[in-house]
mmCIF file of C-alpha atoms and ligand atoms in Angstrom:
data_model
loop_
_atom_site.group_PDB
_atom_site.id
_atom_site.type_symbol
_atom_site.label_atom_id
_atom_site.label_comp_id
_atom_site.label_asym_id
_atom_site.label_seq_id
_atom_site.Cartn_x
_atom_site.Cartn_y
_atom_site.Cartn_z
ATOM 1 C CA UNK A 1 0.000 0.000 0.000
ATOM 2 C CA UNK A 2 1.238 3.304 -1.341
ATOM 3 C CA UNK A 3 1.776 6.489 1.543
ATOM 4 C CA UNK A 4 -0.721 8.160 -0.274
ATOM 5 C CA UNK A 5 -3.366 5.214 0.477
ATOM 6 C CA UNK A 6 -2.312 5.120 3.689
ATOM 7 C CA UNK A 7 -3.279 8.931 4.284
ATOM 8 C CA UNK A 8 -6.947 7.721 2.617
ATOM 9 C CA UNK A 9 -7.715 5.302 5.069
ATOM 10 C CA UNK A 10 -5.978 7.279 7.715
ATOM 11 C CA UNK A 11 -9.353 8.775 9.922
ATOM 12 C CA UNK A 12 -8.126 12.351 10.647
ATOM 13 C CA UNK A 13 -9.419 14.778 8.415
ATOM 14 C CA UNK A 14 -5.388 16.305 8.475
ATOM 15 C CA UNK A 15 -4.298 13.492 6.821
ATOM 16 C CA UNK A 16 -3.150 14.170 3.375
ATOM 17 C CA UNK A 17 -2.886 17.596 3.918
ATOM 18 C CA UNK A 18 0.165 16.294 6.906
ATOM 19 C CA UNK A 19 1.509 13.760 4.224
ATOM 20 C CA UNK A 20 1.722 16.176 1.334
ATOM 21 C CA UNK A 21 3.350 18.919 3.068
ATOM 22 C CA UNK A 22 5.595 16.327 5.075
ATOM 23 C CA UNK A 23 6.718 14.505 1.823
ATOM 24 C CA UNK A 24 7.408 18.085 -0.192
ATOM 25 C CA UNK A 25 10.531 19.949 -0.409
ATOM 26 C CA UNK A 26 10.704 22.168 1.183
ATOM 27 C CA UNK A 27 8.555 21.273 3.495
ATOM 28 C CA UNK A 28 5.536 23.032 4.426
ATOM 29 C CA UNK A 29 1.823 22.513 6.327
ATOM 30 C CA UNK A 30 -1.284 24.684 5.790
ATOM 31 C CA UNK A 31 -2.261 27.303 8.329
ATOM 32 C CA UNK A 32 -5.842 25.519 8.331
ATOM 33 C CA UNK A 33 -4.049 23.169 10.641
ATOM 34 C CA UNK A 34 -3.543 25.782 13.060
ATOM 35 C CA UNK A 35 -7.374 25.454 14.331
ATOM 36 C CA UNK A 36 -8.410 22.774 16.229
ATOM 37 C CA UNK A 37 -10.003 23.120 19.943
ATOM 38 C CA UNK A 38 -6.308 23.874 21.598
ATOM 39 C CA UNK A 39 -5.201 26.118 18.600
ATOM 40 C CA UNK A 40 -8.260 28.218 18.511
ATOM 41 C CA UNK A 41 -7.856 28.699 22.443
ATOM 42 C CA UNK A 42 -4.225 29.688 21.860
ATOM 43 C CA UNK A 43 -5.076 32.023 19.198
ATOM 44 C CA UNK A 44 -7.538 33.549 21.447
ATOM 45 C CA UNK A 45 -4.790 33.850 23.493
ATOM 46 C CA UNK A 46 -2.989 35.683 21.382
ATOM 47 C CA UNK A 47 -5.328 38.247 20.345
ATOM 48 C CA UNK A 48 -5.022 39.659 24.129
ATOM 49 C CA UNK A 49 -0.884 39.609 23.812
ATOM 50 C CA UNK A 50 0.280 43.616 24.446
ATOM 51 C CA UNK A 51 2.267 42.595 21.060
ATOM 52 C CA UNK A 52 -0.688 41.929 18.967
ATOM 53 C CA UNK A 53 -2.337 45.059 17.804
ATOM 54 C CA UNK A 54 -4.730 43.902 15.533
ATOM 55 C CA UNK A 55 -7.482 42.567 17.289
ATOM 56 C CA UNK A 56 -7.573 45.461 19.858
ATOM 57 C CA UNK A 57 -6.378 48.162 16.908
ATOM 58 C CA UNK A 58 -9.525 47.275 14.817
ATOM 59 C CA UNK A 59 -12.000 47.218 17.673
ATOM 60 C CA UNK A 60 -10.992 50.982 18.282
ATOM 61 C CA UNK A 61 -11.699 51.952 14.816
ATOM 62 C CA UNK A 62 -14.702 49.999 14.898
ATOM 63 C CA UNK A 63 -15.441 52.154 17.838
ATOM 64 C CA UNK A 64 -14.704 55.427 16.663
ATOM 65 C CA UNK A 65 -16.233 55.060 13.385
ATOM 66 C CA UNK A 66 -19.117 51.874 12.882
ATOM 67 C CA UNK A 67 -21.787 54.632 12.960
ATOM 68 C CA UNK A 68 -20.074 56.077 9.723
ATOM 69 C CA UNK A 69 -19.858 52.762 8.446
ATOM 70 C CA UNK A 70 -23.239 51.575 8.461
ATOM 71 C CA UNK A 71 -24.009 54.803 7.316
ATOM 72 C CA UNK A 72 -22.134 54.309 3.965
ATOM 73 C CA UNK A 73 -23.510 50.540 3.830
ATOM 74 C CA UNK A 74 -26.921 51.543 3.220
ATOM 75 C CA UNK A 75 -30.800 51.081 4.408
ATOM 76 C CA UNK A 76 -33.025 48.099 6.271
ATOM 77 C CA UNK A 77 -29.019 46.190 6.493
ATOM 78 C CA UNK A 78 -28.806 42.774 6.775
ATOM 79 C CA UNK A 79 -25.585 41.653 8.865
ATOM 80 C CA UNK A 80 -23.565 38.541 8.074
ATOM 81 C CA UNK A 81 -20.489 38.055 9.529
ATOM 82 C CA UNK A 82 -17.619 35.354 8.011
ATOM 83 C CA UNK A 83 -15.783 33.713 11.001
ATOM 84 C CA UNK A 84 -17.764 35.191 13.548
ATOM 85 C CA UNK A 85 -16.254 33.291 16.291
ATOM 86 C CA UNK A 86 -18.238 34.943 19.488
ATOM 87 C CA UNK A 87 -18.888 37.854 17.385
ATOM 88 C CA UNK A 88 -17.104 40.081 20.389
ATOM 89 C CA UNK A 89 -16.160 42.920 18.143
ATOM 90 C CA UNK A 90 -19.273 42.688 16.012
ATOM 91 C CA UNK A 91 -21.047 44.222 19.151
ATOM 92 C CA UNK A 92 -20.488 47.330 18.476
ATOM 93 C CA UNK A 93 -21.922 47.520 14.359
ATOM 94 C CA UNK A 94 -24.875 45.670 15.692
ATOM 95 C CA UNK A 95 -25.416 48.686 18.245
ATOM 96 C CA UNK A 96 -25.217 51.273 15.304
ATOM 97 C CA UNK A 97 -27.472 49.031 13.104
ATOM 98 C CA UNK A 98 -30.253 49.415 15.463
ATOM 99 C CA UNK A 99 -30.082 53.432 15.859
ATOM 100 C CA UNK A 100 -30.735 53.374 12.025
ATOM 101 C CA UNK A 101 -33.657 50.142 12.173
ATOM 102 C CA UNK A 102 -36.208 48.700 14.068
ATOM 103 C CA UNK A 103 -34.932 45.353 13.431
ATOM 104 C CA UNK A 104 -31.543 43.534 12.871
ATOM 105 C CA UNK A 105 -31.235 39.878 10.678
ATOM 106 C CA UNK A 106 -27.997 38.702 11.707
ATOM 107 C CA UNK A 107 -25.950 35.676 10.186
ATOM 108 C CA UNK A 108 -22.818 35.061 12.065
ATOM 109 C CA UNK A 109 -21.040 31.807 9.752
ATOM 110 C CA UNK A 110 -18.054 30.181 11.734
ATOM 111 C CA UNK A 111 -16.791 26.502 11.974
ATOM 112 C CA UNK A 112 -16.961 26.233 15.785
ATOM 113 C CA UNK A 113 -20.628 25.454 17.475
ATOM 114 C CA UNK A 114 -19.539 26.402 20.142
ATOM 115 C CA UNK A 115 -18.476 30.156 19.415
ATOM 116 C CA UNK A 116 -21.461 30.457 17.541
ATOM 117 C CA UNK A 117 -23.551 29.504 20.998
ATOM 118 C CA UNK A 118 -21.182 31.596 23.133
ATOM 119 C CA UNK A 119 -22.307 34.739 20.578
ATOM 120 C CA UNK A 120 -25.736 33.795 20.675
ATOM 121 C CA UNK A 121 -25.778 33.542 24.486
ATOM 122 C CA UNK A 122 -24.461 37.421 25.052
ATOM 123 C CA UNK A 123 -26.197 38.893 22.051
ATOM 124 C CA UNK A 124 -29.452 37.402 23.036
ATOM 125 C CA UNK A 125 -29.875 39.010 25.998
ATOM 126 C CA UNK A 126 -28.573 42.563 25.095
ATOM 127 C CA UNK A 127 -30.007 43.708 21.873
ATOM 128 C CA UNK A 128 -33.727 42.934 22.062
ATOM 129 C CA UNK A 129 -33.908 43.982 18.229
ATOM 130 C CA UNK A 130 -31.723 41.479 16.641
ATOM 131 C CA UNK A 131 -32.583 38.426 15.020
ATOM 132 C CA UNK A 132 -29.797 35.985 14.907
ATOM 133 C CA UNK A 133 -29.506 33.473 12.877
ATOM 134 C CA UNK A 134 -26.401 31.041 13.465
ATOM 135 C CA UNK A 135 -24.911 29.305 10.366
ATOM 136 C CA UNK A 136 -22.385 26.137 11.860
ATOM 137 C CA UNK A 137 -20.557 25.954 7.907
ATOM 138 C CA UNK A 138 -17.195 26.996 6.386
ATOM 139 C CA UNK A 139 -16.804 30.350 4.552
ATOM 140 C CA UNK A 140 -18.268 28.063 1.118
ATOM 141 C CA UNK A 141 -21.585 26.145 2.450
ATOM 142 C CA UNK A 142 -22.173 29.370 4.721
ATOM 143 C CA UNK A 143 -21.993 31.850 2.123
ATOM 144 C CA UNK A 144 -24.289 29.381 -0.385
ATOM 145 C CA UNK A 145 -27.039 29.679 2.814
ATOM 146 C CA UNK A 146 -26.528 33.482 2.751
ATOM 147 C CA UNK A 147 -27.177 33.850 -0.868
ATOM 148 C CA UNK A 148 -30.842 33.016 -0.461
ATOM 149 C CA UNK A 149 -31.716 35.916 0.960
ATOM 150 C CA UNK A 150 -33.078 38.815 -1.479
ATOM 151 C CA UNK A 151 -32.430 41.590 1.562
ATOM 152 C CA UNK A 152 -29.152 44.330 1.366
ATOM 153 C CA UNK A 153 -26.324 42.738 2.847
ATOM 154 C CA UNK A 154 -23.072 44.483 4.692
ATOM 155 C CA UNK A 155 -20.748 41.199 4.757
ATOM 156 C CA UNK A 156 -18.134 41.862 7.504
ATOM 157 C CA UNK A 157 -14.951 39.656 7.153
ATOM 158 C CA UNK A 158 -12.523 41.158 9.575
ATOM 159 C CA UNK A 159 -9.368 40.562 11.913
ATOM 160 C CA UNK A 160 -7.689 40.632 8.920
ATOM 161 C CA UNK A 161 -7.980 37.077 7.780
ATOM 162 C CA UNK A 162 -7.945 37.549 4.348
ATOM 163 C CA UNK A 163 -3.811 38.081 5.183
ATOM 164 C CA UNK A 164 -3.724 34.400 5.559
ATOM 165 C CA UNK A 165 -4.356 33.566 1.700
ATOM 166 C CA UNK A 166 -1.596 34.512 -0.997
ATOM 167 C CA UNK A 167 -2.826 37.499 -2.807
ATOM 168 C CA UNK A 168 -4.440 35.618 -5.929
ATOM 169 C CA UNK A 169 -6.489 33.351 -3.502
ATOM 170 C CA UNK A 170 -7.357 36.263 -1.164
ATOM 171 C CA UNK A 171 -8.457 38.036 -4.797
ATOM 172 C CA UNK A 172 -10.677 34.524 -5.080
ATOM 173 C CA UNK A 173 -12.037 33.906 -1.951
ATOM 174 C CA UNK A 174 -12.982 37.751 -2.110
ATOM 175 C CA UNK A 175 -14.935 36.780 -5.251
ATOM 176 C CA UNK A 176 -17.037 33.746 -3.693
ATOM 177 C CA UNK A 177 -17.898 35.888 -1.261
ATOM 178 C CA UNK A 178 -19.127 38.392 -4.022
ATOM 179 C CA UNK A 179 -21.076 35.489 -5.764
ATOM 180 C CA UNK A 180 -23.021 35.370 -2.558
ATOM 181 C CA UNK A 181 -23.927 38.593 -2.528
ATOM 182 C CA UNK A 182 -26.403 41.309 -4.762
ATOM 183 C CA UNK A 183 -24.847 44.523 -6.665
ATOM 184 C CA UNK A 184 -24.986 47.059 -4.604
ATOM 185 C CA UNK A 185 -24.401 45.148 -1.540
ATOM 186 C CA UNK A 186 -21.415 46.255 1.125
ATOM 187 C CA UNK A 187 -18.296 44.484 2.630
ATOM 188 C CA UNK A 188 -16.481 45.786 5.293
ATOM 189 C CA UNK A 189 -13.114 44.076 5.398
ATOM 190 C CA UNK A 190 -10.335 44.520 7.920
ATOM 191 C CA UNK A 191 -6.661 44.477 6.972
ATOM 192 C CA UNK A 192 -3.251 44.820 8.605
ATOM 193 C CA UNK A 193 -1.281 47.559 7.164
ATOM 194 C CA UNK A 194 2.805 47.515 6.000
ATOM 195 C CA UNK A 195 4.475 48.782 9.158
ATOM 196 C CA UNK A 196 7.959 48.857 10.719
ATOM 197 C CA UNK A 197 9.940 45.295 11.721
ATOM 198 C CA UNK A 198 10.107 46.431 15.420
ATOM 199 C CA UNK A 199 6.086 46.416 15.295
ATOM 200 C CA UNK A 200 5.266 43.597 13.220
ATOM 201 C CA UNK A 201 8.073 40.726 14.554
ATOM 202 C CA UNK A 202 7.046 41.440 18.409
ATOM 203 C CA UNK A 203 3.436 40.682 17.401
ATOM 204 C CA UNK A 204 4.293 37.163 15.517
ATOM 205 C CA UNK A 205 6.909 36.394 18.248
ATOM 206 C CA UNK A 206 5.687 37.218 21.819
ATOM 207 C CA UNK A 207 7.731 37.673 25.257
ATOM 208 C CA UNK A 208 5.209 35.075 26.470
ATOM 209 C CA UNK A 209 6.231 32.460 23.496
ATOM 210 C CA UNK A 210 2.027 31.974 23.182
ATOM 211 C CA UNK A 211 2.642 32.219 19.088
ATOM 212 C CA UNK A 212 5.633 29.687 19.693
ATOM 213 C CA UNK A 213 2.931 27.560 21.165
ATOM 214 C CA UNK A 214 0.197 28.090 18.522
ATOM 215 C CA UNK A 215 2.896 27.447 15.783
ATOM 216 C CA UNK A 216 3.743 24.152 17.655
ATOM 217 C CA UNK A 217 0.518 22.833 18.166
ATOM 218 C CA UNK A 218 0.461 21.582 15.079
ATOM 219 C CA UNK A 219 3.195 19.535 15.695
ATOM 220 C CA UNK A 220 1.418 18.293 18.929
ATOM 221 C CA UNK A 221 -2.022 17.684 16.496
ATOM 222 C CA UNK A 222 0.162 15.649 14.268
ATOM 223 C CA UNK A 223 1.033 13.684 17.247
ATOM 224 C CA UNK A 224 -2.687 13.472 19.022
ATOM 225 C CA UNK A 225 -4.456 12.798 15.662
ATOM 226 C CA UNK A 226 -2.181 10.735 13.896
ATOM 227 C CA UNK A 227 0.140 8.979 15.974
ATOM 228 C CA UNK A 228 2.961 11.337 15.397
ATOM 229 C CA UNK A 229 6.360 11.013 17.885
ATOM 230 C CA UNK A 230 7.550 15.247 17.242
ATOM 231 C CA UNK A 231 9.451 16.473 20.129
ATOM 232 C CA UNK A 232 8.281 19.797 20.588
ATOM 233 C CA UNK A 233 11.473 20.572 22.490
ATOM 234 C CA UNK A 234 13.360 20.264 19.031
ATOM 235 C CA UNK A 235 11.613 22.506 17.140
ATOM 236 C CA UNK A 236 12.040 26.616 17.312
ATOM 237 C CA UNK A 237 8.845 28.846 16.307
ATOM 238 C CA UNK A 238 10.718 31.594 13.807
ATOM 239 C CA UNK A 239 9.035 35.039 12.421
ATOM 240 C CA UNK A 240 10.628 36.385 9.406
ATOM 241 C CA UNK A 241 9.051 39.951 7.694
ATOM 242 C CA UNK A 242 9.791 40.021 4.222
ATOM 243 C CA UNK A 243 9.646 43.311 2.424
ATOM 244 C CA UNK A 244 9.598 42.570 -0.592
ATOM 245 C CA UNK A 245 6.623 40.690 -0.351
ATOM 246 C CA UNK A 246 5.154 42.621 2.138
ATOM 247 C CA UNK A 247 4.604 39.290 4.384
ATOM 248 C CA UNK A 248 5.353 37.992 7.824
ATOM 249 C CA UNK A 249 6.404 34.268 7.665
ATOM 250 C CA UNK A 250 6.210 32.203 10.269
ATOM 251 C CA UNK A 251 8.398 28.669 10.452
ATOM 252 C CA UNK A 252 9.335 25.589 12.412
ATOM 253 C CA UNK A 253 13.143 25.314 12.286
ATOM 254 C CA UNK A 254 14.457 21.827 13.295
ATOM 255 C CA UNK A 255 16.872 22.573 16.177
ATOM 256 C CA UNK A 256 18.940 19.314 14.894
ATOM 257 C CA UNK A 257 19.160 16.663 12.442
ATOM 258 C CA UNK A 258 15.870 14.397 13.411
ATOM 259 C CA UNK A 259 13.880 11.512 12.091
ATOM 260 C CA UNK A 260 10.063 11.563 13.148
ATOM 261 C CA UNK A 261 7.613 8.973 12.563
ATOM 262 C CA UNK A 262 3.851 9.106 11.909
ATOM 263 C CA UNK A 263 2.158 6.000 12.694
ATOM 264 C CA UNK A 264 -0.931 6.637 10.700
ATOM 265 C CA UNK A 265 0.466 7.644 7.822
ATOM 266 C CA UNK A 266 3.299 4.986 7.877
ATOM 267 C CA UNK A 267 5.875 7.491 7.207
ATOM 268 C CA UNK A 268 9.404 8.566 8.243
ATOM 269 C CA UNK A 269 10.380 12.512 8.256
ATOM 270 C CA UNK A 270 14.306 13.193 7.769
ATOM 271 C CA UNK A 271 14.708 16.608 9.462
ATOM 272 C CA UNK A 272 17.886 18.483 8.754
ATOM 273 C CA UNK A 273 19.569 20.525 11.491
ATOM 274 C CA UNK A 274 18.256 24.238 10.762
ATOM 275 C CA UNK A 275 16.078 22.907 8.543
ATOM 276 C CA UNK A 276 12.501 25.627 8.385
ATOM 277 C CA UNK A 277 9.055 24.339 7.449
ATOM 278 C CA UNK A 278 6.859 26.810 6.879
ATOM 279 C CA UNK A 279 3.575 27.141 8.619
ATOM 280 C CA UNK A 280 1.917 30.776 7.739
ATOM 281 C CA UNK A 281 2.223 33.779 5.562
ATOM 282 C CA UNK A 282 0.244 36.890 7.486
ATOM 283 C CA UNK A 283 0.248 39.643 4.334
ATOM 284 C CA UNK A 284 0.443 42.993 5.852
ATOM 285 C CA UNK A 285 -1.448 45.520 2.673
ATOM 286 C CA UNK A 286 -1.285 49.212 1.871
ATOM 287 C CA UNK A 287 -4.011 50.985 -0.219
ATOM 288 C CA UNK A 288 -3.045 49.859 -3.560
ATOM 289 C CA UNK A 289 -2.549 46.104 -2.728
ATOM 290 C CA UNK A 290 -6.274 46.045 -0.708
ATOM 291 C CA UNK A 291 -7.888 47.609 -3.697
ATOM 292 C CA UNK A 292 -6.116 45.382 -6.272
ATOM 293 C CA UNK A 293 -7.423 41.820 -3.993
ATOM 294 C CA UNK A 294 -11.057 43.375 -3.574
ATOM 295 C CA UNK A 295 -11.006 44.511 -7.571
ATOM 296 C CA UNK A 296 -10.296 40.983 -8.148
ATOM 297 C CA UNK A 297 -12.953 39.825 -6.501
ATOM 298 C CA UNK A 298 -15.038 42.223 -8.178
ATOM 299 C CA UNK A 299 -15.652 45.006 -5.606
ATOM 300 C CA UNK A 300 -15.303 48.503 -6.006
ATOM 301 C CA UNK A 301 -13.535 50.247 -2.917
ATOM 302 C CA UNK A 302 -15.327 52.855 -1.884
ATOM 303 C CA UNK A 303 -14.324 54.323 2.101
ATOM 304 C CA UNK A 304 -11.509 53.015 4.354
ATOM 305 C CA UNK A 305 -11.098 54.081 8.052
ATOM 306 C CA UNK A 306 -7.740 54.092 10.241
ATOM 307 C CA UNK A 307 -6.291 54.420 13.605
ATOM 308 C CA UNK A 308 -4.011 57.404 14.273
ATOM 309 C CA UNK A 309 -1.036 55.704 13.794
ATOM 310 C CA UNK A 310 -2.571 53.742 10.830
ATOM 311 C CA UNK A 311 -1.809 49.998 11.591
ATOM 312 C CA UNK A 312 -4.607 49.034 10.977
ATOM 313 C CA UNK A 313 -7.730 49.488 8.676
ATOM 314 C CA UNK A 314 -11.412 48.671 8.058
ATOM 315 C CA UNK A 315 -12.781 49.459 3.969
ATOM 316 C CA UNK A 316 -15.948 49.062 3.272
ATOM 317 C CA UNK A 317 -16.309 47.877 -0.825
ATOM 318 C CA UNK A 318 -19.477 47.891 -2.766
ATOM 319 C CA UNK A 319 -20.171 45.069 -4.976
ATOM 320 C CA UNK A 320 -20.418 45.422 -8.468
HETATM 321 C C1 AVI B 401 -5.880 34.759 11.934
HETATM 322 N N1 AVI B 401 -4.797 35.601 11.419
HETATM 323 C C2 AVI B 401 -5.308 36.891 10.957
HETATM 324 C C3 AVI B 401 -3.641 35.721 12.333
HETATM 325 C C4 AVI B 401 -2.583 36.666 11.730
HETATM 326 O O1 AVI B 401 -2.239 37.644 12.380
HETATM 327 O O2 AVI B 401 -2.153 36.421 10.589
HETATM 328 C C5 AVI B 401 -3.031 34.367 12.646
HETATM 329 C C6 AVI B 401 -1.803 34.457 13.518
HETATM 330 N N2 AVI B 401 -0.679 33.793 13.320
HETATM 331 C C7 AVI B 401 0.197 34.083 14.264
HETATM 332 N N3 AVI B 401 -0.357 34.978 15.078
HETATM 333 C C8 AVI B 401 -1.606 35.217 14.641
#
């Protein structure tokens, strides 16, 4: 039986993505694999870190300015939200919404149940006006449920996930998301902005070593979900900015030469000493690269807000 059957019968759902990236050269594993109950604790985790700006830089300009934004979105709004998680930040757009109407339809789409009951559980209970309506589904299945609806949609996709995709994927995912929606119809999408070394490495490397941990964790899924033996001890998390692409990259450099087995998969990994695998690519965007993903995806850009230091920003795009 061939490694690649192997990884078929194997019952993790990481499977070939673990064998393709572990068999490649040089090697590599998705950031998808980031995510699973520990990973998406740790990365909560993270967004609290006094190093990473960009959860608490975007709630501030969602603060200062959300009544402007749903302003520019438009009338009788429909709110979805694309990895809502427990739709913290979302809070305050919801509060704006219903200054401007009676009522509020709101679909928050995320992966996790559990977030999505967490949101429903403190929303519930403070805005009497909303309507929510929970969609358990990746960003594909939840955005085909969305699309039913005939009302004017403002999509929010924020945090600045899109960062996560290379630039022509970001320009496609961007353009699912348009199929979902009507011309006419608003996105608000946040986005971390090009900004000095001393800011950006800090935030992808902690004092704490919580990103260390998050970037290892899927090391310690490999060995949880598929029998792996990686010592986590012999691995160092490594953030790299590169300015020419305008990208932090994030590693896993082997701290010496190493075999490791994976028992599901029936493989054996060779490891060289100082030998990286890559794990993440966070794109960091100015004005011209954010309008040149969301023209891709067939959006016009239309307003963008920023912080006074301008780390971060929130555009809202029309779609065309
Ligand atoms: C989810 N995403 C926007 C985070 C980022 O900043 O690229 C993931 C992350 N990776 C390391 N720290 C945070």
């Amino acid at each position: 039986m061939s490694a690649y059957e192997r990884a078929e019968r194997a019952v993790s759902p990481i499977a070939e993505d673990v064998l393709s990236g572990l068999t490649r050269t040089p090697k590599a594993l998705p950031p998808k694999l980031f995510y699973d109950a520990e990973g998406s604790q740790l990365f909560e985790l993270i967004t609290e870190l006094p190093e990473y700006y960009l959860t608490r830089t975007e709630a501030s300009i969602l603060e200062q300015f959300a009544g402007e934004m749903v302003e520019a979105a438009g009338d009788e709004i429909t709110l979805v939200e694309l990895g809502a998680g427990t739709a913290t930040k979302t809070r305050t757009v919801i509060r704006e919404l219903l200054k401007r109407q009676r009522r509020v339809n709101f679909y928050p789409i995320d992966v996790s149940r559990s977030a999505l009951e967490d949101a429903a559980r403190s929303l519930n209970g403070d805005f009497p006006g909303l309507a929510l309506h929970p969609v358990v589904a990746d960003y594909c299945a939840g955005l085909e449920e969305i699309a039913k609806s005939a009302s004017r949609k403002l999509v929010l996709y924020l945090g600045s996930s899109i960062g996560n995709f290379e630039p022509m994927q970001a320009g496609a995912v961007l353009h699912s998301v348009r199929n979902s929606m009507r011309p006419g119809d608003a996105l608000l999408l946040g986005t971390d902005l090009v900004k000095s070394e001393k800011v950006l490495i800090p935030a992808y490397d902690d004092a704490q070593g919580v990103t260390a941990r998050f970037n290892k964790n899927i090391l310690a899924r490999i060995n949880r979900e598929l029998g792996g033996d990686f010592d986590l001890e012999a691995f160092k998390h490594v953030a790299v900015w590169n300015p020419k692409s305008s990208r932090i990259e994030i590693y896993l450099e082997s701290l010496r030469e190493q075999v490791v087995i994976i028992e599901a998969l029936g493989l054996r990994v060779h490891f060289g000493g100082g030998e990286r695998m890559h794990t993440e690519n966070s794109y960091k965007f100015t004005p011209h690269t954010v309008r040149s993903i969301l023209n891709m995806g067939g959006f016009e850009m239309e307003r963008s807000w920023t912080d006074r230091r301008e780390w971060f920003a929130l555009h809202l795009a029309r779609a065309r």
